[in-house]
PDB file of C-alpha atoms in Angstrom:
ATOM      1  CA  MET X   1       0.000   0.000   0.000  1.00 94.00           C
ATOM      2  CA  LYS X   2       1.058   3.564  -0.684  1.00 98.00           C
ATOM      3  CA  LEU X   3      -0.248   5.465   2.315  1.00 98.00           C
ATOM      4  CA  ILE X   4      -0.504   9.222   2.378  1.00 98.00           C
ATOM      5  CA  ARG X   5      -1.238  11.767   5.108  1.00 98.00           C
ATOM      6  CA  PHE X   6      -3.030  14.809   3.802  1.00 98.00           C
ATOM      7  CA  THR X   7      -5.363  17.683   4.545  1.00 98.00           C
ATOM      8  CA  HIS X   8      -8.744  18.196   2.911  1.00 97.00           C
ATOM      9  CA  ASN X   9     -11.276  20.845   3.916  1.00 94.00           C
ATOM     10  CA  ASN X  10      -9.083  21.772   6.880  1.00 95.00           C
ATOM     11  CA  GLU X  11      -9.112  18.222   8.239  1.00 96.00           C
ATOM     12  CA  ARG X  12      -6.274  15.724   8.471  1.00 97.00           C
ATOM     13  CA  HIS X  13      -6.744  12.337   6.826  1.00 96.00           C
ATOM     14  CA  LEU X  14      -4.915   9.098   6.171  1.00 97.00           C
ATOM     15  CA  GLY X  15      -5.422   7.622   2.731  1.00 97.00           C
ATOM     16  CA  ILE X  16      -4.257   5.279  -0.004  1.00 97.00           C
ATOM     17  CA  LEU X  17      -2.698   6.756  -3.134  1.00 96.00           C
ATOM     18  CA  ARG X  18      -4.361   5.423  -6.292  1.00 94.00           C
ATOM     19  CA  GLY X  19      -3.274   7.134  -9.484  1.00 93.00           C
ATOM     20  CA  ASP X  20      -4.399  10.754  -9.430  1.00 95.00           C
ATOM     21  CA  GLU X  21      -6.709  10.179  -6.463  1.00 97.00           C
ATOM     22  CA  VAL X  22      -6.367   9.394  -2.792  1.00 97.00           C
ATOM     23  CA  VAL X  23      -8.885   7.156  -1.040  1.00 96.00           C
ATOM     24  CA  SER X  24      -9.529   8.515   2.428  1.00 96.00           C
ATOM     25  CA  LEU X  25      -9.371   6.013   5.268  1.00 95.00           C
ATOM     26  CA  GLY X  26     -10.606   8.569   7.757  1.00 93.00           C
ATOM     27  CA  ARG X  27      -9.032  10.857  10.314  1.00 94.00           C
ATOM     28  CA  HIS X  28      -6.338   8.505  11.543  1.00 96.00           C
ATOM     29  CA  GLU X  29      -2.716   9.225  12.418  1.00 97.00           C
ATOM     30  CA  VAL X  30       0.061   6.858  11.342  1.00 98.00           C
ATOM     31  CA  LEU X  31       1.947   7.387  14.595  1.00 97.00           C
ATOM     32  CA  ASP X  32      -1.078   6.450  16.705  1.00 97.00           C
ATOM     33  CA  LEU X  33      -1.707   3.328  14.638  1.00 98.00           C
ATOM     34  CA  LEU X  34       1.916   2.210  14.905  1.00 98.00           C
ATOM     35  CA  ARG X  35       1.984   2.715  18.663  1.00 97.00           C
ATOM     36  CA  GLN X  36      -1.191   0.636  18.920  1.00 97.00           C
ATOM     37  CA  GLY X  37       0.510  -2.203  17.056  1.00 97.00           C
ATOM     38  CA  VAL X  38      -1.707  -1.907  13.972  1.00 97.00           C
ATOM     39  CA  ASP X  39      -0.517  -3.517  10.735  1.00 97.00           C
ATOM     40  CA  LEU X  40      -0.790  -0.617   8.292  1.00 97.00           C
ATOM     41  CA  ALA X  41      -1.299  -2.698   5.153  1.00 96.00           C
ATOM     42  CA  ALA X  42      -4.066  -4.772   6.731  1.00 95.00           C
ATOM     43  CA  PHE X  43      -5.680  -1.674   8.225  1.00 95.00           C
ATOM     44  CA  ALA X  44      -5.711   0.090   4.854  1.00 95.00           C
ATOM     45  CA  LYS X  45      -7.018  -2.937   2.954  1.00 93.00           C
ATOM     46  CA  GLU X  46      -9.857  -3.419   5.427  1.00 92.00           C
ATOM     47  CA  ARG X  47     -11.061   0.184   5.126  1.00 90.00           C
ATOM     48  CA  ALA X  48     -10.310   0.891   1.469  1.00 90.00           C
ATOM     49  CA  ALA X  49     -13.621  -0.410   0.073  1.00 85.00           C
ATOM     50  CA  GLY X  50     -15.641   2.165   1.968  1.00 79.00           C
ATOM     51  CA  GLY X  51     -13.159   4.969   1.492  1.00 81.00           C
ATOM     52  CA  ARG X  52     -13.958   8.205  -0.264  1.00 84.00           C
ATOM     53  CA  PRO X  53     -11.831   9.063  -3.351  1.00 93.00           C
ATOM     54  CA  ILE X  54     -10.499  12.628  -3.474  1.00 96.00           C
ATOM     55  CA  PRO X  55      -8.574  14.138  -6.419  1.00 97.00           C
ATOM     56  CA  LEU X  56      -4.939  14.846  -5.583  1.00 97.00           C
ATOM     57  CA  ALA X  57      -5.431  18.377  -6.870  1.00 96.00           C
ATOM     58  CA  GLU X  58      -7.720  19.052  -3.894  1.00 97.00           C
ATOM     59  CA  ILE X  59      -5.425  17.915  -1.078  1.00 98.00           C
ATOM     60  CA  GLY X  60      -2.517  19.330   0.877  1.00 98.00           C
ATOM     61  CA  TYR X  61       0.332  16.929   1.582  1.00 98.00           C
ATOM     62  CA  LEU X  62       1.640  16.185   5.073  1.00 98.00           C
ATOM     63  CA  PRO X  63       4.838  14.326   6.014  1.00 98.00           C
ATOM     64  CA  PRO X  64       4.181  10.570   6.314  1.00 98.00           C
ATOM     65  CA  LEU X  65       4.619  10.798  10.074  1.00 95.00           C
ATOM     66  CA  ASP X  66       3.832  13.553  12.551  1.00 89.00           C
ATOM     67  CA  ASN X  67       6.008  13.984  15.652  1.00 92.00           C
ATOM     68  CA  ALA X  68       8.218  10.964  15.104  1.00 95.00           C
ATOM     69  CA  GLY X  69       9.768   9.685  18.314  1.00 94.00           C
ATOM     70  CA  LYS X  70      13.324   9.717  16.950  1.00 98.00           C
ATOM     71  CA  ILE X  71      14.621  10.746  13.540  1.00 98.00           C
ATOM     72  CA  ILE X  72      17.945   8.922  13.264  1.00 98.00           C
ATOM     73  CA  CYS X  73      20.093   9.943  10.296  1.00 98.00           C
ATOM     74  CA  ILE X  74      23.006   7.961   8.904  1.00 98.00           C
ATOM     75  CA  GLY X  75      25.979   9.692   7.336  1.00 97.00           C
ATOM     76  CA  LEU X  76      28.656   8.264   5.020  1.00 98.00           C
ATOM     77  CA  ASN X  77      26.578   5.206   4.099  1.00 98.00           C
ATOM     78  CA  TYR X  78      27.578   5.136   0.407  1.00 98.00           C
ATOM     79  CA  ARG X  79      31.277   4.677  -0.331  1.00 97.00           C
ATOM     80  CA  ASP X  80      31.257   7.083  -3.276  1.00 96.00           C
ATOM     81  CA  HIS X  81      29.805   9.864  -1.113  1.00 97.00           C
ATOM     82  CA  THR X  82      32.348   9.172   1.624  1.00 96.00           C
ATOM     83  CA  ALA X  83      35.125   9.496  -0.963  1.00 96.00           C
ATOM     84  CA  GLU X  84      33.824  12.754  -2.452  1.00 96.00           C
ATOM     85  CA  SER X  85      33.489  14.155   1.080  1.00 94.00           C
ATOM     86  CA  LYS X  86      37.189  13.402   1.791  1.00 93.00           C
ATOM     87  CA  PHE X  87      36.434  11.130   4.743  1.00 94.00           C
ATOM     88  CA  GLU X  88      37.728   7.642   5.428  1.00 95.00           C
ATOM     89  CA  GLN X  89      34.981   5.042   5.222  1.00 97.00           C
ATOM     90  CA  PRO X  90      33.940   4.253   8.829  1.00 97.00           C
ATOM     91  CA  ASP X  91      33.359   0.683   9.950  1.00 97.00           C
ATOM     92  CA  TYR X  92      30.510   1.804  12.227  1.00 98.00           C
ATOM     93  CA  PRO X  93      27.462   3.889  11.178  1.00 98.00           C
ATOM     94  CA  THR X  94      27.835   7.661  11.453  1.00 97.00           C
ATOM     95  CA  VAL X  95      24.764   8.737  13.408  1.00 98.00           C
ATOM     96  CA  PHE X  96      23.166  12.142  13.943  1.00 97.00           C
ATOM     97  CA  ASN X  97      19.632  13.299  14.725  1.00 97.00           C
ATOM     98  CA  ARG X  98      17.036  15.421  13.011  1.00 98.00           C
ATOM     99  CA  PHE X  99      14.292  17.286  14.824  1.00 98.00           C
ATOM    100  CA  ASN X 100      10.625  17.222  13.843  1.00 98.00           C
ATOM    101  CA  SER X 101      10.717  21.031  13.584  1.00 97.00           C
ATOM    102  CA  SER X 102      12.915  20.737  10.487  1.00 98.00           C
ATOM    103  CA  LEU X 103      10.489  18.584   8.473  1.00 98.00           C
ATOM    104  CA  ILE X 104       8.454  19.674   5.458  1.00 98.00           C
ATOM    105  CA  ALA X 105       6.015  17.768   3.246  1.00 98.00           C
ATOM    106  CA  HIS X 106       6.015  17.067  -0.461  1.00 98.00           C
ATOM    107  CA  GLY X 107       5.349  20.331  -2.269  1.00 98.00           C
ATOM    108  CA  ASP X 108       6.320  22.545   0.656  1.00 98.00           C
ATOM    109  CA  PRO X 109       9.159  25.017   0.119  1.00 98.00           C
ATOM    110  CA  MET X 110      12.590  24.028   1.343  1.00 98.00           C
ATOM    111  CA  ILE X 111      13.930  27.127   3.077  1.00 98.00           C
ATOM    112  CA  ARG X 112      17.351  28.524   2.257  1.00 98.00           C
ATOM    113  CA  PRO X 113      18.134  30.374   5.502  1.00 98.00           C
ATOM    114  CA  LYS X 114      19.204  33.980   5.830  1.00 97.00           C
ATOM    115  CA  ALA X 115      22.189  32.807   7.867  1.00 96.00           C
ATOM    116  CA  SER X 116      23.976  31.016   5.019  1.00 97.00           C
ATOM    117  CA  ASP X 117      23.866  30.442   1.262  1.00 96.00           C
ATOM    118  CA  SER X 118      25.206  26.869   1.603  1.00 98.00           C
ATOM    119  CA  LEU X 119      21.951  24.847   1.374  1.00 98.00           C
ATOM    120  CA  ASP X 120      22.669  21.470  -0.250  1.00 98.00           C
ATOM    121  CA  TYR X 121      20.510  18.493  -1.300  1.00 98.00           C
ATOM    122  CA  GLU X 122      20.831  14.868  -0.146  1.00 98.00           C
ATOM    123  CA  GLY X 123      18.425  12.303  -1.571  1.00 98.00           C
ATOM    124  CA  GLU X 124      17.839   9.382   0.807  1.00 98.00           C
ATOM    125  CA  MET X 125      15.519   6.486   1.646  1.00 99.00           C
ATOM    126  CA  ALA X 126      13.664   6.793   4.955  1.00 98.00           C
ATOM    127  CA  VAL X 127      12.612   3.782   7.018  1.00 98.00           C
ATOM    128  CA  VAL X 128       9.679   4.035   9.455  1.00 98.00           C
ATOM    129  CA  LEU X 129       9.581   1.525  12.300  1.00 98.00           C
ATOM    130  CA  ASN X 130       6.602  -0.236  13.872  1.00 98.00           C
ATOM    131  CA  GLY X 131       8.478  -1.207  17.035  1.00 97.00           C
ATOM    132  CA  GLY X 132      11.810  -2.582  18.089  1.00 96.00           C
ATOM    133  CA  GLY X 133      13.403  -2.587  21.506  1.00 97.00           C
ATOM    134  CA  ARG X 134      17.020  -3.405  22.350  1.00 98.00           C
ATOM    135  CA  TYR X 135      19.515  -5.890  20.942  1.00 98.00           C
ATOM    136  CA  ILE X 136      17.573  -6.763  17.806  1.00 98.00           C
ATOM    137  CA  SER X 137      19.258  -9.426  15.702  1.00 98.00           C
ATOM    138  CA  LYS X 138      19.865  -8.712  12.044  1.00 98.00           C
ATOM    139  CA  ALA X 139      17.736 -11.756  11.188  1.00 98.00           C
ATOM    140  CA  GLU X 140      14.762 -10.290  13.065  1.00 98.00           C
ATOM    141  CA  ALA X 141      15.284  -6.626  12.177  1.00 98.00           C
ATOM    142  CA  LEU X 142      13.090  -6.235   9.092  1.00 98.00           C
ATOM    143  CA  LYS X 143       9.936  -7.323  10.908  1.00 98.00           C
ATOM    144  CA  TYR X 144      10.110  -3.947  12.653  1.00 98.00           C
ATOM    145  CA  VAL X 145       9.813  -1.984   9.396  1.00 98.00           C
ATOM    146  CA  ALA X 146       6.396  -0.383   8.909  1.00 98.00           C
ATOM    147  CA  GLY X 147       7.249   1.247   5.607  1.00 98.00           C
ATOM    148  CA  TYR X 148       9.611   3.216   3.391  1.00 98.00           C
ATOM    149  CA  SER X 149       9.552   6.791   2.160  1.00 98.00           C
ATOM    150  CA  VAL X 150      11.705   9.426   0.439  1.00 99.00           C
ATOM    151  CA  PHE X 151      13.771  12.033   2.271  1.00 99.00           C
ATOM    152  CA  ASN X 152      15.752  15.097   1.225  1.00 98.00           C
ATOM    153  CA  ASP X 153      18.264  15.756   3.995  1.00 98.00           C
ATOM    154  CA  GLY X 154      18.725  19.431   3.171  1.00 98.00           C
ATOM    155  CA  SER X 155      22.047  20.467   4.724  1.00 98.00           C
ATOM    156  CA  VAL X 156      23.365  23.932   5.510  1.00 98.00           C
ATOM    157  CA  ARG X 157      26.983  22.982   4.918  1.00 98.00           C
ATOM    158  CA  GLU X 158      28.600  26.064   6.446  1.00 98.00           C
ATOM    159  CA  TYR X 159      26.936  25.258   9.770  1.00 98.00           C
ATOM    160  CA  GLN X 160      27.338  21.498   9.409  1.00 97.00           C
ATOM    161  CA  PHE X 161      31.122  21.930   9.432  1.00 96.00           C
ATOM    162  CA  LYS X 162      31.409  24.609  12.095  1.00 96.00           C
ATOM    163  CA  SER X 163      32.057  21.799  14.587  1.00 94.00           C
ATOM    164  CA  PRO X 164      32.826  18.042  14.549  1.00 93.00           C
ATOM    165  CA  GLN X 165      29.127  17.388  15.236  1.00 93.00           C
ATOM    166  CA  TRP X 166      26.839  17.873  12.206  1.00 96.00           C
ATOM    167  CA  THR X 167      23.582  18.426  14.094  1.00 96.00           C
ATOM    168  CA  VAL X 168      23.176  22.190  13.658  1.00 97.00           C
ATOM    169  CA  GLY X 169      23.669  22.160   9.880  1.00 98.00           C
ATOM    170  CA  LYS X 170      21.146  19.344   9.559  1.00 98.00           C
ATOM    171  CA  ASN X 171      18.336  20.950  11.539  1.00 98.00           C
ATOM    172  CA  PHE X 172      17.549  24.379  10.134  1.00 98.00           C
ATOM    173  CA  ASP X 173      13.796  24.894  10.010  1.00 98.00           C
ATOM    174  CA  GLY X 174      12.188  23.845   6.744  1.00 98.00           C
ATOM    175  CA  THR X 175      15.102  21.820   5.351  1.00 98.00           C
ATOM    176  CA  GLY X 176      13.998  18.182   5.771  1.00 98.00           C
ATOM    177  CA  GLY X 177      11.781  17.084   2.894  1.00 98.00           C
ATOM    178  CA  PHE X 178       9.808  13.919   3.752  1.00 98.00           C
ATOM    179  CA  GLY X 179       7.228  12.095   1.619  1.00 98.00           C
ATOM    180  CA  PRO X 180       5.008  12.057  -0.316  1.00 98.00           C
ATOM    181  CA  VAL X 181       3.967   8.512   0.681  1.00 98.00           C
ATOM    182  CA  LEU X 182       4.750   5.683   3.057  1.00 98.00           C
ATOM    183  CA  VAL X 183       5.011   2.377   1.185  1.00 98.00           C
ATOM    184  CA  THR X 184       4.397  -0.788   3.176  1.00 98.00           C
ATOM    185  CA  PRO X 185       7.152  -3.439   2.988  1.00 98.00           C
ATOM    186  CA  ASP X 186       5.053  -5.995   1.112  1.00 97.00           C
ATOM    187  CA  GLU X 187       5.367  -3.841  -2.023  1.00 97.00           C
ATOM    188  CA  LEU X 188       9.169  -3.598  -2.026  1.00 98.00           C
ATOM    189  CA  PRO X 189      12.225  -5.869  -1.916  1.00 98.00           C
ATOM    190  CA  ALA X 190      13.398  -6.902   1.539  1.00 98.00           C
ATOM    191  CA  GLY X 191      15.071  -4.007   3.312  1.00 98.00           C
ATOM    192  CA  GLY X 192      14.224  -1.654   0.447  1.00 98.00           C
ATOM    193  CA  SER X 193      17.332  -2.983  -1.321  1.00 98.00           C
ATOM    194  CA  GLY X 194      17.910  -2.778  -5.059  1.00 98.00           C
ATOM    195  CA  LEU X 195      15.916   0.416  -5.646  1.00 98.00           C
ATOM    196  CA  ALA X 196      17.143   3.135  -8.009  1.00 98.00           C
ATOM    197  CA  LEU X 197      17.574   6.499  -6.271  1.00 98.00           C
ATOM    198  CA  GLU X 198      17.830   9.749  -8.231  1.00 98.00           C
ATOM    199  CA  THR X 199      18.007  13.409  -7.246  1.00 98.00           C
ATOM    200  CA  ARG X 200      17.300  16.167  -9.766  1.00 98.00           C
ATOM    201  CA  LEU X 201      17.909  19.880  -9.353  1.00 98.00           C
ATOM    202  CA  ASN X 202      15.927  21.981 -11.830  1.00 98.00           C
ATOM    203  CA  GLY X 203      15.423  18.846 -13.923  1.00 98.00           C
ATOM    204  CA  LYS X 204      19.120  17.930 -14.103  1.00 98.00           C
ATOM    205  CA  VAL X 205      20.202  14.617 -12.559  1.00 98.00           C
ATOM    206  CA  VAL X 206      22.701  15.315  -9.784  1.00 98.00           C
ATOM    207  CA  GLN X 207      22.590  12.006  -7.882  1.00 98.00           C
ATOM    208  CA  SER X 208      22.047   8.529  -9.332  1.00 98.00           C
ATOM    209  CA  ALA X 209      22.549   5.392  -7.262  1.00 98.00           C
ATOM    210  CA  ASN X 210      20.950   2.203  -5.969  1.00 98.00           C
ATOM    211  CA  THR X 211      19.981   1.378  -2.398  1.00 98.00           C
ATOM    212  CA  ARG X 212      21.801  -1.957  -2.658  1.00 98.00           C
ATOM    213  CA  ASP X 213      25.036   0.047  -2.497  1.00 97.00           C
ATOM    214  CA  MET X 214      24.514   1.184   1.096  1.00 98.00           C
ATOM    215  CA  VAL X 215      27.473   0.233   3.289  1.00 98.00           C
ATOM    216  CA  PHE X 216      25.126  -0.653   6.159  1.00 98.00           C
ATOM    217  CA  ASP X 217      21.825  -2.077   4.912  1.00 98.00           C
ATOM    218  CA  VAL X 218      18.529  -1.506   6.691  1.00 98.00           C
ATOM    219  CA  ALA X 219      18.647  -4.697   8.747  1.00 98.00           C
ATOM    220  CA  THR X 220      22.184  -3.916   9.875  1.00 98.00           C
ATOM    221  CA  LEU X 221      21.265  -0.360  10.833  1.00 98.00           C
ATOM    222  CA  ILE X 222      18.314  -1.506  12.942  1.00 98.00           C
ATOM    223  CA  SER X 223      20.411  -4.143  14.680  1.00 98.00           C
ATOM    224  CA  VAL X 224      23.398  -1.891  15.358  1.00 98.00           C
ATOM    225  CA  LEU X 225      21.334   1.078  16.540  1.00 98.00           C
ATOM    226  CA  SER X 226      19.385  -1.127  18.950  1.00 98.00           C
ATOM    227  CA  GLU X 227      22.617  -2.040  20.723  1.00 98.00           C
ATOM    228  CA  SER X 228      22.708   1.524  22.100  1.00 97.00           C
ATOM    229  CA  PHE X 229      19.108   2.609  22.603  1.00 98.00           C
ATOM    230  CA  SER X 230      15.583   1.287  22.352  1.00 98.00           C
ATOM    231  CA  LEU X 231      13.947   1.576  18.969  1.00 98.00           C
ATOM    232  CA  GLU X 232      10.241   2.337  19.127  1.00 98.00           C
ATOM    233  CA  ALA X 233       7.149   2.469  16.960  1.00 98.00           C
ATOM    234  CA  GLY X 234       7.232   5.713  14.997  1.00 98.00           C
ATOM    235  CA  ASP X 235      11.006   6.078  14.916  1.00 98.00           C
ATOM    236  CA  VAL X 236      12.500   6.983  11.538  1.00 98.00           C
ATOM    237  CA  ILE X 237      15.884   5.961  10.139  1.00 98.00           C
ATOM    238  CA  VAL X 238      17.142   8.172   7.282  1.00 98.00           C
ATOM    239  CA  SER X 239      19.589   5.832   5.617  1.00 98.00           C
ATOM    240  CA  GLY X 240      22.192   8.051   3.936  1.00 98.00           C
ATOM    241  CA  THR X 241      22.932   9.724   0.616  1.00 98.00           C
ATOM    242  CA  PRO X 242      25.068   8.718  -2.389  1.00 98.00           C
ATOM    243  CA  SER X 243      27.624  10.835  -4.227  1.00 98.00           C
ATOM    244  CA  GLY X 244      26.815  13.930  -6.249  1.00 98.00           C
ATOM    245  CA  VAL X 245      26.101  16.435  -3.476  1.00 98.00           C
ATOM    246  CA  GLY X 246      26.584  20.051  -4.449  1.00 98.00           C
ATOM    247  CA  TRP X 247      29.192  20.846  -1.785  1.00 97.00           C
ATOM    248  CA  ALA X 248      31.618  18.303  -3.291  1.00 97.00           C
ATOM    249  CA  ARG X 249      31.404  19.715  -6.828  1.00 97.00           C
ATOM    250  CA  GLN X 250      33.730  22.182  -8.477  1.00 96.00           C
ATOM    251  CA  PRO X 251      32.325  24.744  -8.710  1.00 97.00           C
ATOM    252  CA  ARG X 252      29.927  24.077  -5.840  1.00 98.00           C
ATOM    253  CA  LEU X 253      26.272  23.589  -6.731  1.00 98.00           C
ATOM    254  CA  LEU X 254      24.114  24.982  -3.929  1.00 98.00           C
ATOM    255  CA  MET X 255      20.364  25.479  -3.887  1.00 98.00           C
ATOM    256  CA  GLN X 256      19.012  28.951  -4.525  1.00 97.00           C
ATOM    257  CA  ASP X 257      15.688  30.749  -4.293  1.00 98.00           C
ATOM    258  CA  GLY X 258      13.462  29.520  -7.134  1.00 98.00           C
ATOM    259  CA  ASP X 259      15.166  26.142  -7.613  1.00 98.00           C
ATOM    260  CA  VAL X 260      13.165  22.895  -7.584  1.00 98.00           C
ATOM    261  CA  CYS X 261      14.642  19.735  -6.068  1.00 98.00           C
ATOM    262  CA  GLU X 262      13.192  16.281  -6.728  1.00 99.00           C
ATOM    263  CA  VAL X 263      14.196  12.976  -5.139  1.00 99.00           C
ATOM    264  CA  SER X 264      12.845   9.770  -6.711  1.00 98.00           C
ATOM    265  CA  ILE X 265      13.132   6.229  -5.377  1.00 98.00           C
ATOM    266  CA  GLU X 266      11.974   3.309  -7.493  1.00 98.00           C
ATOM    267  CA  GLY X 267       8.777   1.750  -6.177  1.00 98.00           C
ATOM    268  CA  ILE X 268       8.217   4.529  -3.637  1.00 98.00           C
ATOM    269  CA  GLY X 269       7.720   7.808  -5.474  1.00 98.00           C
ATOM    270  CA  THR X 270       9.028  11.320  -6.048  1.00 98.00           C
ATOM    271  CA  LEU X 271       9.439  13.986  -3.396  1.00 98.00           C
ATOM    272  CA  THR X 272       9.388  17.496  -4.868  1.00 98.00           C
ATOM    273  CA  ASN X 273      10.224  20.725  -3.041  1.00 98.00           C
ATOM    274  CA  PRO X 274      10.722  24.211  -4.422  1.00 98.00           C
ATOM    275  CA  VAL X 275      13.466  26.248  -2.756  1.00 98.00           C
ATOM    276  CA  ARG X 276      12.627  29.597  -1.190  1.00 98.00           C
ATOM    277  CA  LEU X 277      14.760  32.192   0.538  1.00 98.00           C
ATOM    278  CA  GLU X 278      13.853  32.756   4.173  1.00 98.00           C
ATOM    279  CA  ARG X 279      11.816  35.940   4.495  1.00 93.00           C
TER     280      ARG X 279
END
């Protein structure tokens, strides 16, 4: 199922994406359903027959999850990106956090802040969890995946590299594109592996890769992260970006007011965000 959170007539809905329409499943929240232990695919299938179709042109998109418990981002998870960034490839995942206040939906403007002109794109696959706990084995890890989505980890590079910790540059308001849908695991290969990932800036391809090339695959990430802290329903893992980022180019290619950035992942969809200067 391709699930979508959206607004219609000033009300929030959960729905199923079907072509150029969304079938409303009612005023449900993904986070609430996950914390109640609901199987999203079964829930959607059960309610789809009586759902009301609404044209996509009439809705407003919301991120696939509201107020995620933890947004756990993984850096340096594609060898080619590690090389272009002039780092040595780590043998343990590079972990940093995003805050919910930084997230924007499909179609929302990504904000280039007044503080810096160094806003960069990073196309990534996001993994939403339905539970977890501690010390999860790699063999058991994928049963805790509720679905997959698309993420644009918009990075204010000047601030990212002001200190050894990347958190500030990764959390400017309005820089984390997330959506447009949450795809349940039954529709994708195990671990979301083998999916083409492409980022386009103003229609030009700037990143082209495949999720099978991640250094640490989804099952490994879940297992390794759970060694340190409890994973919970509604947590999100943003799994890393491949090479082609603007900061590594000569000359640098940074996002400007009026640009449009698109991130597409095979089998999931395309996340599109215009870029706007902070007012």
